[in-house]
């Protein structure tokens, strides 16, 4: 429906039904992380990002290590470097424990 508005300067993505996220064109989670990392002097290779929805795809691709949840949308899974367990199975906690254990 947004595409039929004949407006420019914005982009839209999905973060799970029934949500549509509308932002300025070119703004994504990846651009936000890139700006934050630049300000803090953190290289993207040091970034561990988790995602499960379409609005996470760019972030998963940008990060040094993108991790998709087992219940993630196919596009998020394809964008990630690896998978972890689902949200319901505490996949983020499991991955953080593995990373912190070395």
XYZ file of N, CA and C in Angstrom:
306
model
N 0.815 -1.190 0.000
C 0.000 0.000 0.000
C 0.861 1.258 0.000
N 2.017 1.211 0.699
C 2.870 2.389 0.738
C 3.390 2.755 -0.644
N 3.652 1.744 -1.456
C 4.142 1.987 -2.807
C 3.149 2.722 -3.687
N 1.895 2.641 -3.375
C 0.880 3.308 -4.190
C 0.690 4.774 -3.823
N 1.373 5.254 -2.791
C 1.215 6.640 -2.360
C 1.902 7.642 -3.279
N 2.793 7.169 -4.143
C 3.522 8.035 -5.066
C 4.289 9.132 -4.317
N 4.953 8.727 -3.237
C 5.770 9.636 -2.446
C 7.214 9.143 -2.478
N 8.162 10.039 -2.292
C 9.575 9.665 -2.270
C 10.185 10.085 -0.939
N 11.392 9.604 -0.692
C 12.119 10.001 0.497
C 11.905 9.112 1.703
N 11.213 7.995 1.542
C 11.016 7.082 2.658
C 11.179 5.652 2.182
N 11.382 4.781 3.140
C 11.462 3.347 2.875
C 10.625 2.645 3.929
N 10.206 1.446 3.642
C 9.392 0.687 4.584
C 9.894 -0.743 4.654
N 9.750 -1.339 5.814
C 10.098 -2.730 6.014
C 9.124 -3.331 7.021
N 9.192 -4.629 7.180
C 8.309 -5.330 8.108
C 9.101 -5.840 9.297
N 8.475 -5.800 10.462
C 9.118 -6.356 11.650
C 8.212 -7.361 12.334
N 7.311 -7.909 11.596
C 6.389 -8.897 12.126
C 4.967 -8.361 12.086
N 4.056 -9.207 11.772
C 2.656 -8.790 11.637
C 2.157 -8.267 12.957
N 1.408 -7.256 12.975
C 0.941 -6.444 11.847
C 1.723 -5.137 11.693
N 3.024 -5.150 11.960
C 3.816 -3.925 12.005
C 4.519 -3.618 10.694
N 4.440 -2.362 10.274
C 5.212 -1.843 9.150
C 6.048 -0.699 9.702
N 7.338 -0.709 9.436
C 8.218 0.359 9.883
C 8.502 1.279 8.709
N 8.307 2.561 8.908
C 8.563 3.559 7.880
C 9.664 4.472 8.393
N 10.682 4.682 7.551
C 11.812 5.510 7.943
C 12.288 6.313 6.744
N 13.183 7.238 7.002
C 13.770 8.007 5.903
C 14.502 7.053 4.968
N 14.464 7.357 3.699
C 15.132 6.525 2.707
C 16.614 6.374 3.067
N 17.114 5.152 3.025
C 18.510 4.879 3.322
C 18.806 4.622 4.793
N 17.816 4.713 5.651
C 18.010 4.485 7.074
C 17.584 3.058 7.415
N 18.490 2.317 8.030
C 18.219 0.949 8.458
C 18.896 0.721 9.805
N 18.697 -0.429 10.364
C 19.416 -0.777 11.587
C 20.925 -0.785 11.324
N 21.316 -1.171 10.121
C 22.739 -1.193 9.778
C 23.329 0.210 9.761
N 22.620 1.179 9.205
C 23.161 2.544 9.172
C 23.250 3.113 10.585
N 22.284 2.791 11.431
C 22.341 3.235 12.817
C 23.526 2.632 13.554
N 23.743 1.336 13.384
C 24.895 0.680 14.011
C 26.209 1.229 13.479
N 26.275 1.480 12.191
C 27.498 2.018 11.594
C 27.839 3.377 12.199
N 26.852 4.233 12.372
C 27.104 5.545 12.973
C 27.533 5.416 14.431
N 26.859 4.560 15.183
C 27.221 4.350 16.580
C 28.635 3.795 16.701
N 28.954 2.813 15.896
C 30.291 2.212 15.941
C 31.370 3.216 15.550
N 31.100 4.043 14.552
C 32.057 5.071 14.152
C 32.303 6.041 15.307
N 31.245 6.435 15.992
C 31.379 7.374 17.108
C 32.149 6.764 18.280
N 32.012 5.457 18.466
C 32.664 4.773 19.588
C 34.001 4.140 19.213
N 34.383 4.224 17.937
C 35.638 3.637 17.494
C 35.619 2.118 17.463
N 34.463 1.548 17.170
C 34.312 0.089 17.111
C 34.267 -0.342 15.655
N 35.096 -1.293 15.291
C 35.106 -1.811 13.924
C 33.927 -2.762 13.733
N 33.369 -2.750 12.547
C 32.210 -3.618 12.294
C 32.531 -5.098 12.499
N 33.792 -5.473 12.357
C 34.170 -6.868 12.584
C 33.966 -7.286 14.037
N 33.830 -6.318 14.940
C 33.626 -6.596 16.355
C 32.145 -6.649 16.747
N 31.263 -6.458 15.774
C 29.832 -6.375 16.060
C 29.169 -7.738 15.917
N 28.472 -8.140 16.964
C 27.651 -9.348 16.967
C 26.201 -8.887 16.973
N 25.464 -9.228 15.931
C 24.081 -8.779 15.806
C 23.150 -9.973 15.683
N 21.974 -9.832 16.280
C 20.957 -10.880 16.240
C 19.727 -10.347 15.521
N 19.079 -11.205 14.758
C 17.865 -10.775 14.080
C 16.979 -11.931 13.692
N 15.696 -11.573 13.408
C 14.743 -12.601 13.012
C 13.734 -12.126 11.979
N 13.788 -10.851 11.591
C 12.761 -10.311 10.706
C 13.372 -9.564 9.527
N 12.525 -9.141 8.620
C 12.991 -8.423 7.428
C 13.726 -7.136 7.776
N 13.323 -6.477 8.861
C 13.994 -5.233 9.240
C 15.391 -5.464 9.801
N 15.812 -6.705 9.952
C 17.138 -7.047 10.458
C 18.131 -7.438 9.362
N 17.673 -7.622 8.152
C 18.508 -8.168 7.078
C 19.770 -7.342 6.851
N 19.649 -6.038 6.666
C 20.822 -5.194 6.406
C 21.790 -5.231 7.579
N 21.261 -5.221 8.805
C 22.099 -5.266 9.996
C 22.877 -6.583 10.068
N 22.216 -7.679 9.764
C 22.886 -8.979 9.800
C 23.992 -9.044 8.758
N 23.755 -8.473 7.590
C 24.785 -8.446 6.540
C 25.945 -7.538 6.918
N 25.648 -6.400 7.547
C 26.671 -5.403 7.871
C 27.577 -5.853 9.000
N 27.026 -6.495 10.002
C 27.785 -6.831 11.200
C 28.887 -7.836 10.908
N 29.871 -7.813 11.771
C 30.973 -8.757 11.628
C 30.529 -10.193 11.815
N 29.498 -10.367 12.615
C 28.963 -11.706 12.880
C 27.455 -11.573 13.050
N 26.732 -11.922 12.027
C 25.277 -11.855 12.058
C 24.692 -13.204 12.414
N 23.809 -13.195 13.394
C 23.207 -14.439 13.878
C 21.688 -14.342 13.740
N 21.117 -15.279 13.035
C 19.662 -15.335 12.887
C 19.101 -16.364 13.855
N 17.907 -16.078 14.310
C 17.206 -16.995 15.192
C 16.641 -18.154 14.357
N 16.471 -19.292 14.966
C 15.926 -20.449 14.247
C 14.544 -20.168 13.684
N 13.800 -19.299 14.328
C 12.449 -18.947 13.870
C 12.439 -17.719 12.967
N 13.588 -17.310 12.470
C 13.707 -16.103 11.640
C 13.056 -16.283 10.272
N 12.701 -15.141 9.696
C 12.221 -15.123 8.310
C 13.327 -15.668 7.408
N 12.980 -16.307 6.295
C 14.003 -16.862 5.396
C 15.036 -15.837 4.941
N 14.620 -14.601 4.701
C 15.559 -13.559 4.261
C 16.580 -13.235 5.354
N 16.157 -13.229 6.598
C 17.073 -12.972 7.709
C 18.040 -14.141 7.875
N 17.530 -15.331 7.748
C 18.395 -16.517 7.847
C 19.463 -16.491 6.754
N 19.067 -16.129 5.548
C 20.015 -16.080 4.424
C 21.061 -14.985 4.613
N 20.704 -13.905 5.288
C 21.629 -12.782 5.488
C 22.631 -13.041 6.608
N 22.328 -13.970 7.491
C 23.159 -14.226 8.666
C 24.353 -15.115 8.351
N 25.363 -14.990 9.198
C 26.543 -15.854 9.100
C 26.288 -17.207 9.757
N 25.402 -17.193 10.753
C 25.097 -18.441 11.458
C 23.723 -18.356 12.100
N 23.268 -19.494 12.588
C 21.960 -19.591 13.227
C 22.126 -19.983 14.690
N 21.148 -19.602 15.492
C 21.072 -20.051 16.881
C 19.664 -20.586 17.108
N 19.394 -21.009 18.297
C 18.064 -21.520 18.614
C 17.027 -20.402 18.504
N 15.772 -20.757 18.585
C 14.684 -19.790 18.453
C 14.622 -18.844 19.657
N 13.793 -17.823 19.525
C 13.556 -16.891 20.633
C 13.029 -17.652 21.851
N 12.100 -18.546 21.637
C 11.496 -19.302 22.740
C 12.490 -20.233 23.424
N 13.561 -20.586 22.723
C 14.575 -21.493 23.271
C 15.804 -20.745 23.795
N 15.677 -19.418 23.960
C 16.768 -18.591 24.495
C 18.011 -18.611 23.621
N 17.796 -18.542 22.321
C 18.909 -18.591 21.379
C 19.930 -17.486 21.554
N 19.486 -16.281 21.891
C 20.437 -15.169 22.096
C 21.320 -15.474 23.298
N 20.722 -15.893 24.399
C 21.494 -16.204 25.602
C 22.501 -17.316 25.336
N 22.077 -18.340 24.624
C 22.982 -19.444 24.295
C 24.188 -18.947 23.504
N 23.944 -18.125 22.495
C 25.038 -17.615 21.669
C 25.960 -16.700 22.475
N 25.392 -15.838 23.315
C 26.217 -14.958 24.147
C 27.100 -15.766 25.102
N 26.541 -16.812 25.665
C 27.336 -17.671 26.544
C 28.494 -18.303 25.778
N 28.249 -18.755 24.557
C 29.306 -19.358 23.732
C 30.387 -18.332 23.405
N 29.962 -17.133 23.027
C 30.925 -16.086 22.659
C 31.759 -15.688 23.868
N 31.125 -15.486 24.996
C 31.843 -15.055 26.195
C 32.753 -16.133 26.759
N 32.419 -17.400 26.513
C 33.260 -18.500 26.972
C 34.529 -18.623 26.142
N 34.522 -17.960 24.981
C 35.710 -17.970 24.136
C 35.698 -19.074 23.192
